[in-house]
Coordinates of C-alpha atoms in Angstrom, one line a residue:
X1052 CA -51.2 17.8 71.6
X1053 CA -48.6 18.3 68.9
X1054 CA -48.3 21.6 67.0
X1055 CA -49.4 20.9 63.5
X1056 CA -47.1 23.4 62.0
X1057 CA -44.1 22.0 63.9
X1058 CA -41.1 20.6 62.0
X1059 CA -40.4 16.9 62.1
X1060 CA -37.5 15.8 64.3
X1061 CA -38.1 12.0 64.4
X1062 CA -34.8 11.4 62.8
X1063 CA -33.1 12.8 65.9
X1064 CA -34.9 10.4 68.1
X1065 CA -37.7 12.7 69.3
X1066 CA -41.0 14.2 68.2
X1067 CA -41.6 17.9 69.0
X1068 CA -39.1 17.6 71.8
X1069 CA -40.6 14.4 73.2
X1070 CA -38.4 11.2 73.4
X1071 CA -39.5 8.4 71.2
X1072 CA -40.1 6.2 74.1
X1073 CA -42.7 8.7 75.5
X1074 CA -44.5 9.2 72.2
X1075 CA -48.2 8.3 72.0
X1076 CA -49.8 6.9 68.9
X1077 CA -51.1 10.3 68.2
X1078 CA -47.6 11.8 68.5
X1079 CA -46.3 9.1 66.1
X1080 CA -49.0 9.8 63.5
X1081 CA -48.4 13.5 63.7
X1082 CA -44.7 13.0 63.2
X1083 CA -45.4 10.9 60.1
X1084 CA -47.7 13.5 58.4
X1085 CA -45.3 16.3 59.3
X1086 CA -42.5 14.5 57.6
X1087 CA -44.7 13.6 54.6
X1088 CA -47.8 15.8 54.3
X1089 CA -49.1 13.7 51.4
X1090 CA -49.4 10.5 53.5
X1091 CA -53.2 10.3 53.2
X1092 CA -53.6 7.1 55.1
X1093 CA -51.8 8.4 58.2
X1094 CA -53.8 11.6 58.1
X1095 CA -57.0 9.6 58.2
X1096 CA -55.7 7.6 61.1
X1097 CA -54.7 10.8 62.9
X1098 CA -58.1 12.4 62.3
X1099 CA -59.9 9.3 63.5
X1100 CA -57.7 9.1 66.6
X1101 CA -58.6 12.6 67.7
X1102 CA -62.3 12.3 66.7
X1103 CA -62.8 9.2 68.8
X1104 CA -61.2 10.8 71.9
X1105 CA -63.2 12.8 74.4
X1106 CA -63.7 16.1 72.7
X1107 CA -63.0 18.6 75.4
X1108 CA -62.6 22.2 74.5
X1109 CA -58.9 21.7 74.0
X1110 CA -59.4 18.6 71.9
X1111 CA -61.9 20.4 69.7
X1112 CA -59.2 23.0 69.0
X1113 CA -56.8 20.2 68.2
X1114 CA -59.3 18.7 65.8
X1115 CA -59.9 22.1 64.1
X1116 CA -56.1 22.4 63.6
X1117 CA -55.9 18.9 62.1
X1118 CA -58.8 19.6 59.7
X1119 CA -57.1 22.9 58.7
X1120 CA -53.7 21.2 58.0
X1121 CA -55.3 18.2 56.3
X1122 CA -57.5 20.3 54.0
X1123 CA -54.6 22.5 53.0
X1124 CA -53.1 19.4 51.5
X1125 CA -56.3 17.7 50.2
X1126 CA -58.8 20.5 49.6
X1127 CA -60.9 18.3 47.2
X1128 CA -61.9 15.9 50.0
X1129 CA -65.4 17.3 50.3
X1130 CA -66.3 14.9 53.1
X1131 CA -63.9 16.4 55.5
X1132 CA -65.3 19.9 54.9
X1133 CA -68.6 18.4 55.9
X1134 CA -67.2 16.8 58.9
X1135 CA -65.6 20.0 60.0
X1136 CA -68.9 21.8 59.5
X1137 CA -70.7 19.1 61.6
X1138 CA -68.1 19.7 64.3
X1139 CA -68.9 23.4 64.4
X1140 CA -72.6 22.7 64.3
X1141 CA -72.3 20.4 67.3
X1142 CA -70.4 23.2 69.1
X1143 CA -73.2 25.6 68.1
X1144 CA -70.8 27.8 66.3
X1145 CA -73.3 28.6 63.6
X1146 CA -71.4 31.4 61.9
X1147 CA -68.4 29.1 61.8
X1148 CA -70.5 26.4 60.1
X1149 CA -71.3 28.8 57.3
X1150 CA -67.7 29.9 57.1
X1151 CA -66.5 26.3 56.7
X1152 CA -69.2 25.5 54.1
X1153 CA -68.1 28.6 52.2
X1154 CA -64.5 27.7 52.3
X1155 CA -65.4 24.2 51.2
X1156 CA -67.5 25.1 48.2
X1157 CA -64.7 27.5 47.1
X1158 CA -62.1 24.7 47.4
X1159 CA -64.2 22.1 45.7
X1160 CA -66.7 24.1 43.8
X1161 CA -67.9 21.2 41.7
X1162 CA -69.0 19.0 44.6
X1163 CA -72.7 18.3 44.2
X1164 CA -72.7 16.7 47.6
X1165 CA -71.2 19.6 49.5
X1166 CA -73.4 22.1 47.8
X1167 CA -76.5 20.0 48.6
X1168 CA -75.4 19.7 52.3
X1169 CA -74.7 23.4 52.5
X1170 CA -78.1 24.5 50.9
X1171 CA -80.0 22.0 53.1
X1172 CA -78.4 23.3 56.3
X1173 CA -79.0 26.9 55.3
X1174 CA -82.6 26.3 54.3
X1175 CA -83.3 24.7 57.6
X1176 CA -81.7 27.4 59.6
X1177 CA -82.5 30.7 57.7
X1178 CA -85.9 32.4 57.5
X1179 CA -84.7 34.6 54.6
X1180 CA -86.3 33.0 51.6
X1181 CA -84.5 35.2 49.1
X1182 CA -81.2 34.3 50.7
X1183 CA -82.0 30.6 50.5
X1184 CA -83.0 30.8 46.9
X1185 CA -79.9 32.8 46.1
X1186 CA -77.7 30.1 47.6
X1187 CA -79.5 27.4 45.7
X1188 CA -79.0 29.3 42.5
X1189 CA -75.3 29.7 43.3
X1190 CA -75.2 25.9 43.7
X1191 CA -77.0 25.2 40.5
X1192 CA -74.8 27.6 38.6
X1193 CA -71.8 25.6 39.8
X1194 CA -73.0 22.0 39.6
X1195 CA -76.4 22.0 38.0
X1196 CA -75.0 20.6 34.7
X1197 CA -73.2 17.8 36.5
X1198 CA -74.4 14.4 35.4
X1199 CA -75.0 13.4 39.0
X1200 CA -76.5 16.7 40.1
X1201 CA -79.8 15.1 41.1
X1202 CA -79.2 15.4 44.8
X1203 CA -79.0 19.2 44.6
X1204 CA -82.0 19.5 42.2
X1205 CA -84.0 17.3 44.7
X1206 CA -83.2 19.5 47.6
X1207 CA -84.1 22.7 45.6
X1208 CA -87.4 21.2 44.4
X1209 CA -88.3 20.0 47.9
X1210 CA -87.6 23.4 49.3
X1211 CA -90.0 25.1 46.8
X1212 CA -92.6 22.5 47.5
X1213 CA -92.3 23.2 51.2
X1214 CA -93.1 26.8 50.4
X1215 CA -96.0 25.8 48.1
X1216 CA -94.5 27.9 45.4
X1217 CA -95.9 25.8 42.5
X1218 CA -94.7 28.1 39.7
X1219 CA -91.2 27.8 41.1
X1220 CA -91.5 24.1 41.3
X1221 CA -92.7 23.9 37.7
X1222 CA -89.9 26.1 36.6
X1223 CA -87.4 23.9 38.3
X1224 CA -88.8 20.9 36.6
X1225 CA -88.6 22.7 33.2
X1226 CA -84.9 23.5 33.9
X1227 CA -84.0 20.0 35.0
X1228 CA -85.8 18.2 32.3
X1229 CA -83.9 20.2 29.7
X1230 CA -80.6 19.4 31.3
X1231 CA -78.8 16.1 30.4
X1232 CA -78.3 14.2 33.7
X1233 CA -78.6 10.7 35.0
X1234 CA -82.1 11.5 36.2
X1235 CA -83.6 13.5 33.4
X1236 CA -86.2 10.9 32.6
X1237 CA -87.1 10.5 36.3
X1238 CA -87.7 14.2 36.6
X1239 CA -89.9 14.2 33.6
X1240 CA -92.0 11.5 35.2
X1241 CA -92.2 13.6 38.3
X1242 CA -93.3 16.6 36.3
X1243 CA -96.1 14.7 34.6
X1244 CA -97.4 13.5 37.9
X1245 CA -97.0 17.1 39.3
X1246 CA -98.9 18.6 36.4
X1247 CA -101.7 16.0 36.6
X1248 CA -102.3 16.6 40.3
X1249 CA -105.9 17.5 41.0
X1250 CA -106.4 21.2 41.5
X1251 CA -103.2 22.1 39.7
X1252 CA -104.0 24.9 37.3
X1253 CA -102.3 25.6 34.0
X1254 CA -101.1 29.0 35.3
X1255 CA -99.1 27.2 38.0
X1256 CA -97.1 25.2 35.3
X1257 CA -95.6 28.1 33.4
X1258 CA -93.4 31.1 33.9
X1259 CA -94.4 34.6 33.1
X1260 CA -92.7 34.6 29.7
X1261 CA -94.7 31.5 28.6
X1262 CA -98.2 33.2 28.6
X1263 CA -98.7 32.2 25.0
X1264 CA -99.2 28.6 26.1
X1265 CA -102.3 29.7 28.0
X1266 CA -104.1 30.8 24.9
X1267 CA -106.8 28.2 25.0
X1268 CA -110.4 28.1 26.2
X1269 CA -110.2 25.5 28.9
X1270 CA -107.6 24.6 31.5
X1271 CA -107.2 21.1 30.1
X1272 CA -106.4 22.6 26.7
X1273 CA -103.9 25.0 28.3
X1274 CA -102.2 22.0 30.1
X1275 CA -102.2 20.1 26.8
X1276 CA -100.3 23.0 25.1
X1277 CA -97.8 23.1 28.0
X1278 CA -97.2 19.4 28.1
X1279 CA -96.6 19.3 24.3
X1280 CA -93.9 21.8 24.6
X1281 CA -92.4 20.1 27.7
X1282 CA -92.4 16.7 26.0
X1283 CA -90.8 18.1 22.9
X1284 CA -88.0 19.7 24.9
X1285 CA -87.6 16.6 27.0
X1286 CA -87.2 14.4 23.8
X1287 CA -84.4 16.7 22.6
X1288 CA -82.8 16.5 26.0
X1289 CA -83.0 12.7 25.9
X1290 CA -80.9 12.7 22.7
X1291 CA -78.3 14.7 24.6
X1292 CA -78.4 12.1 27.4
X1293 CA -77.9 9.2 25.0
X1294 CA -74.8 10.6 23.3
X1295 CA -73.2 11.2 26.7
X1296 CA -74.3 8.0 28.4
X1297 CA -71.4 6.0 26.9
X1298 CA -68.8 8.3 28.5
X1299 CA -70.6 8.8 31.8
X1300 CA -71.0 5.0 32.3
X1301 CA -67.2 4.7 32.2
X1302 CA -66.6 7.2 34.9
X1303 CA -66.1 4.9 37.8
X1304 CA -64.8 7.5 40.2
X1305 CA -66.2 11.0 39.8
X1306 CA -64.8 12.2 43.1
X1307 CA -61.2 12.9 44.3
X1308 CA -59.1 10.0 45.4
X1309 CA -55.3 9.7 46.0
X1310 CA -55.3 6.3 44.3
X1311 CA -54.3 6.6 40.6
X1312 CA -57.0 6.2 38.0
X1313 CA -56.6 3.2 35.6
X1314 CA -55.7 3.9 32.0
X1315 CA -59.3 3.1 30.8
X1316 CA -60.7 5.9 32.9
X1317 CA -58.0 8.4 31.9
X1318 CA -58.7 7.6 28.3
X1319 CA -62.4 8.1 28.9
X1320 CA -61.8 11.6 30.3
X1321 CA -59.6 12.4 27.3
X1322 CA -62.2 11.2 24.9
X1323 CA -65.1 12.8 26.7
X1324 CA -63.4 16.2 26.7
X1325 CA -62.6 15.9 23.0
X1326 CA -66.3 15.0 22.4
X1327 CA -67.6 18.1 24.3
X1328 CA -65.1 20.3 22.6
X1329 CA -66.3 19.2 19.2
X1330 CA -70.0 19.8 20.2
X1331 CA -68.9 23.3 21.2
X1332 CA -71.3 24.1 24.0
X1333 CA -69.1 26.2 26.3
X1334 CA -71.1 25.7 29.5
X1335 CA -70.8 21.9 29.2
X1336 CA -67.2 22.1 28.1
X1337 CA -66.2 24.1 31.2
X1338 CA -68.3 21.9 33.5
X1339 CA -66.7 18.7 32.2
X1340 CA -63.2 20.2 32.6
X1341 CA -64.0 21.1 36.2
X1342 CA -65.4 17.7 36.9
X1343 CA -62.3 16.1 35.4
X1344 CA -60.1 18.3 37.6
X1345 CA -61.7 16.7 40.6
X1346 CA -61.6 13.1 39.7
X1347 CA -58.2 13.4 37.9
X1348 CA -56.8 16.3 40.0
X1349 CA -53.5 14.4 40.4
X1350 CA -52.7 14.5 36.7
X1351 CA -51.0 17.5 35.4
X1352 CA -52.0 16.7 31.8
X1353 CA -55.6 17.8 32.5
X1354 CA -54.7 21.0 34.2
X1355 CA -52.4 21.9 31.2
X1356 CA -55.1 20.8 28.7
X1357 CA -57.7 23.0 30.3
X1358 CA -55.3 26.0 30.4
X1359 CA -54.3 25.5 26.8
X1360 CA -57.9 25.2 25.7
X1361 CA -58.7 28.6 27.4
X1362 CA -55.6 30.2 26.1
X1363 CA -56.4 29.2 22.5
X1364 CA -59.9 30.7 23.0
X1365 CA -58.2 33.9 24.0
X1366 CA -59.2 33.6 27.6
X1367 CA -55.8 34.4 29.0
X1368 CA -57.0 35.3 32.5
X1369 CA -59.0 32.0 32.6
X1370 CA -55.9 30.1 31.6
X1371 CA -53.9 31.9 34.3
X1372 CA -56.5 31.1 37.0
X1373 CA -56.4 27.4 36.1
X1374 CA -52.6 27.2 36.2
X1375 CA -52.4 29.2 39.4
X1376 CA -55.1 27.0 41.0
X1377 CA -53.3 23.9 40.0
X1378 CA -49.8 24.9 41.1
X1379 CA -50.7 26.9 44.2
X1380 CA -53.5 24.7 45.7
X1381 CA -53.9 21.3 44.3
X1382 CA -50.5 20.3 42.9
X1383 CA -48.3 22.7 44.8
X1384 CA -45.5 20.1 45.1
X1385 CA -45.6 19.2 41.4
X1386 CA -42.6 20.8 39.6
X1387 CA -43.9 20.3 36.1
X1388 CA -47.0 22.4 36.6
X1389 CA -44.9 25.2 38.1
X1390 CA -42.6 25.0 35.1
X1391 CA -45.5 25.3 32.6
X1392 CA -47.0 28.2 34.6
X1393 CA -43.7 30.1 34.4
X1394 CA -43.5 29.5 30.7
X1395 CA -47.0 30.7 30.3
X1396 CA -46.3 33.9 32.1
X1397 CA -43.2 34.5 30.1
X1398 CA -45.1 34.0 26.9
X1399 CA -47.6 36.6 28.0
X1400 CA -44.8 39.1 28.7
X1401 CA -45.1 38.9 32.5
X1402 CA -41.4 38.5 33.1
X1403 CA -41.4 39.2 36.8
X1404 CA -44.3 36.8 37.4
X1405 CA -42.3 34.1 35.5
X1406 CA -39.2 34.9 37.5
X1407 CA -41.1 34.6 40.8
X1408 CA -42.5 31.3 39.7
X1409 CA -39.1 29.9 38.8
X1410 CA -37.5 31.2 42.0
X1411 CA -40.3 29.6 44.1
X1412 CA -39.8 26.3 42.2
X1413 CA -36.0 26.0 42.6
X1414 CA -36.0 27.4 46.2
X1415 CA -39.1 25.8 47.7
X1416 CA -40.9 23.3 45.5
X1417 CA -38.0 21.2 44.2
X1418 CA -34.6 22.5 45.3
X1419 CA -31.9 20.6 43.5
X1420 CA -34.0 19.6 40.5
X1421 CA -31.6 20.1 37.7
X1422 CA -34.3 20.4 35.0
X1423 CA -35.9 23.3 36.9
X1424 CA -32.6 25.1 37.4
X1425 CA -31.7 24.8 33.7
X1426 CA -35.1 26.0 32.6
X1427 CA -34.8 28.9 35.0
X1428 CA -31.3 29.7 33.5
X1429 CA -32.7 29.6 30.0
X1430 CA -35.4 32.0 31.0
X1431 CA -32.8 34.4 32.3
X1432 CA -30.7 33.9 29.1
X1433 CA -33.8 34.9 27.0
X1434 CA -34.1 38.0 29.1
X1435 CA -30.4 38.8 28.3
X1436 CA -29.6 38.5 32.0
X1437 CA -26.5 36.5 31.6
X1438 CA -25.0 37.5 35.0
X1439 CA -28.1 36.1 36.7
X1440 CA -27.8 32.9 34.7
X1441 CA -24.1 32.4 35.7
X1442 CA -25.1 33.0 39.4
X1443 CA -27.8 30.3 39.1
X1444 CA -25.3 27.8 37.5
X1445 CA -22.7 28.5 40.2
X1446 CA -25.2 28.2 43.1
X1447 CA -26.5 25.0 41.6
X1448 CA -23.1 23.5 41.3
X1449 CA -22.4 24.2 45.0
X1450 CA -25.3 21.9 46.1
X1451 CA -25.3 19.4 43.3
X1452 CA -24.2 15.8 43.7
X1453 CA -22.5 13.2 41.7
X1454 CA -25.7 12.0 40.2
X1455 CA -26.9 15.3 38.7
X1456 CA -23.8 17.3 38.8
X1457 CA -22.2 16.0 35.5
X1458 CA -25.4 16.9 33.6
X1459 CA -25.4 20.4 35.0
X1460 CA -21.7 20.8 34.2
X1461 CA -22.2 19.9 30.6
X1462 CA -24.9 22.5 30.2
X1463 CA -22.9 25.1 32.0
X1464 CA -19.8 24.5 29.8
X1465 CA -21.9 24.8 26.7
X1466 CA -23.5 28.0 28.0
X1467 CA -20.1 29.5 28.5
X1468 CA -19.1 28.6 25.0
X1469 CA -22.2 29.7 23.2
X1470 CA -23.5 32.7 25.2
X1471 CA -20.5 34.0 27.1
X1472 CA -18.2 33.3 24.2
X1473 CA -15.6 32.1 26.7
X1474 CA -13.8 28.9 25.9
X1475 CA -11.5 29.4 28.9
X1476 CA -14.5 29.6 31.2
X1477 CA -15.9 26.4 29.7
X1478 CA -12.6 24.7 30.3
X1479 CA -12.6 26.0 33.8
X1480 CA -16.0 24.4 34.4
X1481 CA -14.9 21.1 33.0
X1482 CA -11.6 21.0 34.9
X1483 CA -13.4 21.9 38.1
X1484 CA -15.9 19.1 37.5
X1485 CA -13.2 16.5 36.8
X1486 CA -11.7 17.5 40.2
X1487 CA -15.0 17.3 42.0
X1488 CA -16.3 14.1 40.2
X1489 CA -13.1 12.2 39.4
X1490 CA -14.9 8.9 39.0
X1491 CA -17.4 10.2 36.3
X1492 CA -16.4 9.1 32.8
X1493 CA -19.2 11.1 31.1
X1494 CA -17.6 14.4 32.1
X1495 CA -14.4 13.3 30.5
X1496 CA -16.2 12.3 27.3
X1497 CA -18.1 15.6 27.2
X1498 CA -14.8 17.6 27.7
X1499 CA -13.1 15.6 24.9
X1500 CA -16.1 16.3 22.6
X1501 CA -16.0 20.0 23.5
X1502 CA -12.3 20.3 22.6
X1503 CA -12.8 18.4 19.4
X1504 CA -15.4 20.9 18.3
X1505 CA -12.9 23.8 18.5
X1506 CA -10.8 25.2 15.7
X1507 CA -7.1 25.8 15.7
X1508 CA -3.8 24.1 15.6
X1509 CA -3.8 23.2 19.3
X1510 CA -6.9 20.9 19.2
X1511 CA -4.8 17.8 19.2
X1512 CA -2.8 18.9 22.2
X1513 CA -5.8 20.0 24.2
X1514 CA -7.7 16.8 23.5
X1515 CA -4.7 14.7 24.3
X1516 CA -4.3 16.6 27.6
X1517 CA -7.8 15.5 28.7
X1518 CA -7.1 11.9 27.7
X1519 CA -3.8 11.9 29.5
X1520 CA -5.3 13.3 32.6
X1521 CA -8.0 10.6 32.5
X1522 CA -5.8 7.5 31.9
X1523 CA -2.9 8.5 34.1
X1524 CA -1.9 6.9 37.4
X1525 CA -3.7 9.6 39.4
X1526 CA -7.0 9.0 37.6
X1527 CA -9.7 7.6 39.8
X1528 CA -11.8 6.2 37.0
X1529 CA -12.4 2.5 36.9
X1530 CA -10.2 0.2 34.9
X1531 CA -12.9 -0.5 32.4
X1532 CA -13.5 3.3 31.9
X1533 CA -9.8 3.8 31.5
X1534 CA -9.6 1.1 28.9
X1535 CA -12.5 2.6 27.0
X1536 CA -10.7 6.0 27.0
X1537 CA -7.5 4.4 25.8
X1538 CA -9.5 3.0 22.9
X1539 CA -10.9 6.4 22.1
X1540 CA -7.5 8.1 22.5
X1541 CA -6.0 5.7 20.0
X1542 CA -8.8 6.3 17.6
X1543 CA -8.5 10.0 18.0
X1544 CA -4.8 10.1 17.2
X1545 CA -5.3 7.7 14.3
X1546 CA -7.7 10.3 12.8
X1547 CA -6.1 13.6 14.0
X1548 CA -2.4 13.1 14.8
X1549 CA 0.0 15.2 12.7
X1550 CA 2.8 12.6 13.2
X1551 CA 2.7 8.9 12.9
X1552 CA 5.3 8.8 15.6
X1553 CA 2.8 10.2 18.1
X1554 CA 0.4 7.4 17.3
X1555 CA 3.1 4.7 17.5
X1556 CA 4.3 6.0 20.8
X1557 CA 0.8 5.8 22.2
X1558 CA 0.4 2.3 20.9
X1559 CA 3.6 1.3 22.7
X1560 CA 2.3 2.8 25.9
X1561 CA -1.0 1.0 25.5
X1562 CA 0.7 -2.4 25.1
X1563 CA 2.8 -1.7 28.1
X1564 CA -0.2 -0.8 30.2
X1565 CA -2.4 -3.6 28.8
X1566 CA -0.2 -6.5 27.7
X1567 CA -3.3 -8.8 27.7
X1568 CA -6.4 -6.7 27.1
X1569 CA -8.6 -9.8 27.2
X1570 CA -8.3 -9.8 30.9
X1571 CA -9.6 -6.3 31.2
X1572 CA -13.2 -6.9 30.4
X1573 CA -15.5 -6.8 27.4
X1574 CA -14.0 -3.6 26.0
X1575 CA -11.1 -5.5 24.4
X1576 CA -13.0 -5.8 21.1
X1577 CA -12.9 -2.0 20.7
X1578 CA -9.0 -1.7 20.9
X1579 CA -7.2 -0.8 17.8
X1580 CA -4.4 -3.2 18.6
X1581 CA -6.6 -6.2 18.3
X1582 CA -6.7 -7.5 14.7
X1583 CA -10.5 -8.2 14.8
X1584 CA -11.4 -5.0 16.8
X1585 CA -11.0 -2.3 14.1
X1586 CA -14.3 -2.6 12.2
X1587 CA -13.9 0.2 9.8
X1588 CA -14.6 3.9 9.7
X1589 CA -18.4 3.5 9.7
X1590 CA -18.4 1.6 13.0
X1591 CA -15.9 4.0 14.5
X1592 CA -18.0 7.0 13.5
X1593 CA -21.1 5.3 15.0
X1594 CA -19.2 4.8 18.3
X1595 CA -18.0 8.4 18.3
X1596 CA -21.4 9.8 17.6
X1597 CA -22.9 7.5 20.3
X1598 CA -20.7 8.8 23.1
X1599 CA -21.0 12.4 21.8
X1600 CA -24.8 12.3 21.8
X1601 CA -25.0 10.5 25.1
X1602 CA -22.6 12.6 27.0
X1603 CA -23.0 16.1 25.7
X1604 CA -26.4 17.7 26.0
X1605 CA -28.3 18.6 22.9
X1606 CA -29.0 22.2 22.1
X1607 CA -32.5 22.2 23.6
X1608 CA -32.3 22.2 27.4
X1609 CA -33.8 19.3 29.3
X1610 CA -34.3 16.9 26.4
X1611 CA -32.4 13.9 25.3
X1612 CA -30.9 11.0 27.2
X1613 CA -29.1 13.1 29.8
X1614 CA -32.2 15.2 30.6
X1615 CA -34.4 12.2 31.0
X1616 CA -32.0 10.8 33.6
X1617 CA -32.4 13.8 35.8
X1618 CA -35.9 15.0 34.9
X1619 CA -38.8 15.9 37.1
X1620 CA -40.3 12.4 36.9
X1621 CA -37.2 10.9 38.4
X1622 CA -36.9 13.6 41.0
X1623 CA -40.5 13.2 42.1
X1624 CA -40.4 9.4 42.0
X1625 CA -38.0 9.6 45.0
X1626 CA -40.7 11.4 47.0
X1627 CA -43.8 9.5 46.0
X1628 CA -44.7 6.6 43.8
X1629 CA -47.7 5.8 41.5
X1630 CA -49.5 7.9 38.9
X1631 CA -47.5 11.0 38.3
X1632 CA -45.8 10.6 41.6
X1633 CA -48.8 9.8 43.7
X1634 CA -48.7 6.7 45.8
X1635 CA -51.1 3.9 46.2
X1636 CA -53.1 5.5 48.9
X1637 CA -56.1 3.6 50.1
X1638 CA -57.7 5.6 52.9
X1639 CA -60.2 7.3 50.8
X1640 CA -61.4 4.1 49.3
X1641 CA -64.7 4.1 50.9
X1642 CA -66.1 6.7 48.5
X1643 CA -68.8 5.2 46.4
X1644 CA -70.5 3.3 49.2
X1645 CA -74.2 3.7 48.9
X1646 CA -75.7 5.8 51.6
X1647 CA -78.8 8.1 51.8
X1648 CA -78.6 11.7 52.8
X1649 CA -78.6 11.8 56.5
X1650 CA -76.7 8.5 56.9
X1651 CA -73.5 10.5 57.5
X1652 CA -70.6 8.4 58.9
X1653 CA -70.0 8.7 62.6
X1654 CA -66.6 9.8 64.1
X1655 CA -64.5 6.8 64.7
X1656 CA -65.2 5.1 61.4
X1657 CA -61.5 5.4 60.6
X1658 CA -61.9 6.8 57.1
X1659 CA -64.6 8.9 55.5
X1660 CA -66.7 6.5 53.4
X1661 CA -69.6 8.6 52.3
X1662 CA -70.6 9.2 48.7
X1663 CA -74.4 9.4 48.7
X1664 CA -76.6 7.6 46.2
X1665 CA -77.8 10.1 43.6

């Protein structure tokens, strides 16, 4: 069996040292998920392949390692925690069963189903009634407010009924009929039937702090007092149910799935969160955010919204926990969340924590992502650590390519001018970039713009030197790019030349190089030598501003046209596709299929397709 921590070497014609010709289907699947750990479909096929094999002792170990590796990538897949617990139960590793359930409810703490399975298993196995009730209460504290929490409440009520603890049953009914859920009215109907049961006394329907409801002469009158209070509380709860029904009815997928949510569901989550925030009941606000972070776990906007909400409330540690959970566990390969976490830590004065986050991002999460490098550099600049910033620029330039390099160069040159106060260093950066990326016109335009912004009597000569280098015989720019630079050169000398003779000499050279500009492409209309090309100073200024804006980064890092071209979104799009970088994965599509508790899918079904009817 393959080592599930091994590196992928398929590209070299083997898998974990095994020639491709000798690879089994399991080897092939393992190679795929090793190369791309977010390939959910292939993970599902791999798990199914091992599950359906003869589970010898060694194979059980293999399956454990697969579950471990899979759930490290997809911890919100509650069904696989349950499958792992079932495996350990079959192997009679009862301590391990509880360990897996504990890990599962920590990873996906808002899963009604997983809590219900855990509590049911523990109640069947343990004889410690206090421990059983403590576990049920833990579960209720986590998911009791969930709209679909009925499965858990059912299990809890059934347990207390099995113990014939009628006061406890009545108290559970009181709690659940004052909690807005999909089954609130059903529970009230059950309570009415429970209270009317022959032999049920009024004392069995109330808690110790409700003794005032027993101030009546007969048991029937006592029950009447109790039911009046319960019905009044239930009616108020029904109003809560009604105002949430619209939002709940639009939640088509309350569980985690790799497939992107459609825009209607995303908008529903946004609107529902806004609604609960306006109502202002903190327990329900927190519960809804946590539910959202299961169904919409792949969307950084909700992680950031939750953290921002907590931060604005003054709960800094809560905001930190949310950002850490998102970036370290659920979206650990999502650069944007790491960036925001670093910014958060810096804003709180935790400079080293911010630096560690940036370093992890540019070294591990997204090496080569220019936006991350520049944000890290700006962080160091704000800390007055300019030497570190220079080192980061230099290291990034070593590994950059022709696609992202020019953008990085422009930022670096501006940094040298603004923060190192070194024009010569900026020129050194530009000249080195022109040598390294000789076919990139944007670097030339940025360099020209840089020189034009300087003061002094040598501006004309320095700008002209850049133009001359770019249009000369040794230039590797395309003919169209050269012609465009000729145009700009002529315009520049027309505006800035100290001698008309300099301009006339350049015009002669231009006519010599391009005796018939019409054959050199569409740029002809921009040449000054064409009678119909010169459209006045306004048009010329617009052209100049256009190339300045497009080719020299704005003052704020990672914004504007250039930044967008090399932003996180484009980086991640090369790794995955779909909503926020997540691909159209279909393997978890079986969730939502109706199934009763106990009708758990058997190994070999291919994908886990269990989401019980509530």
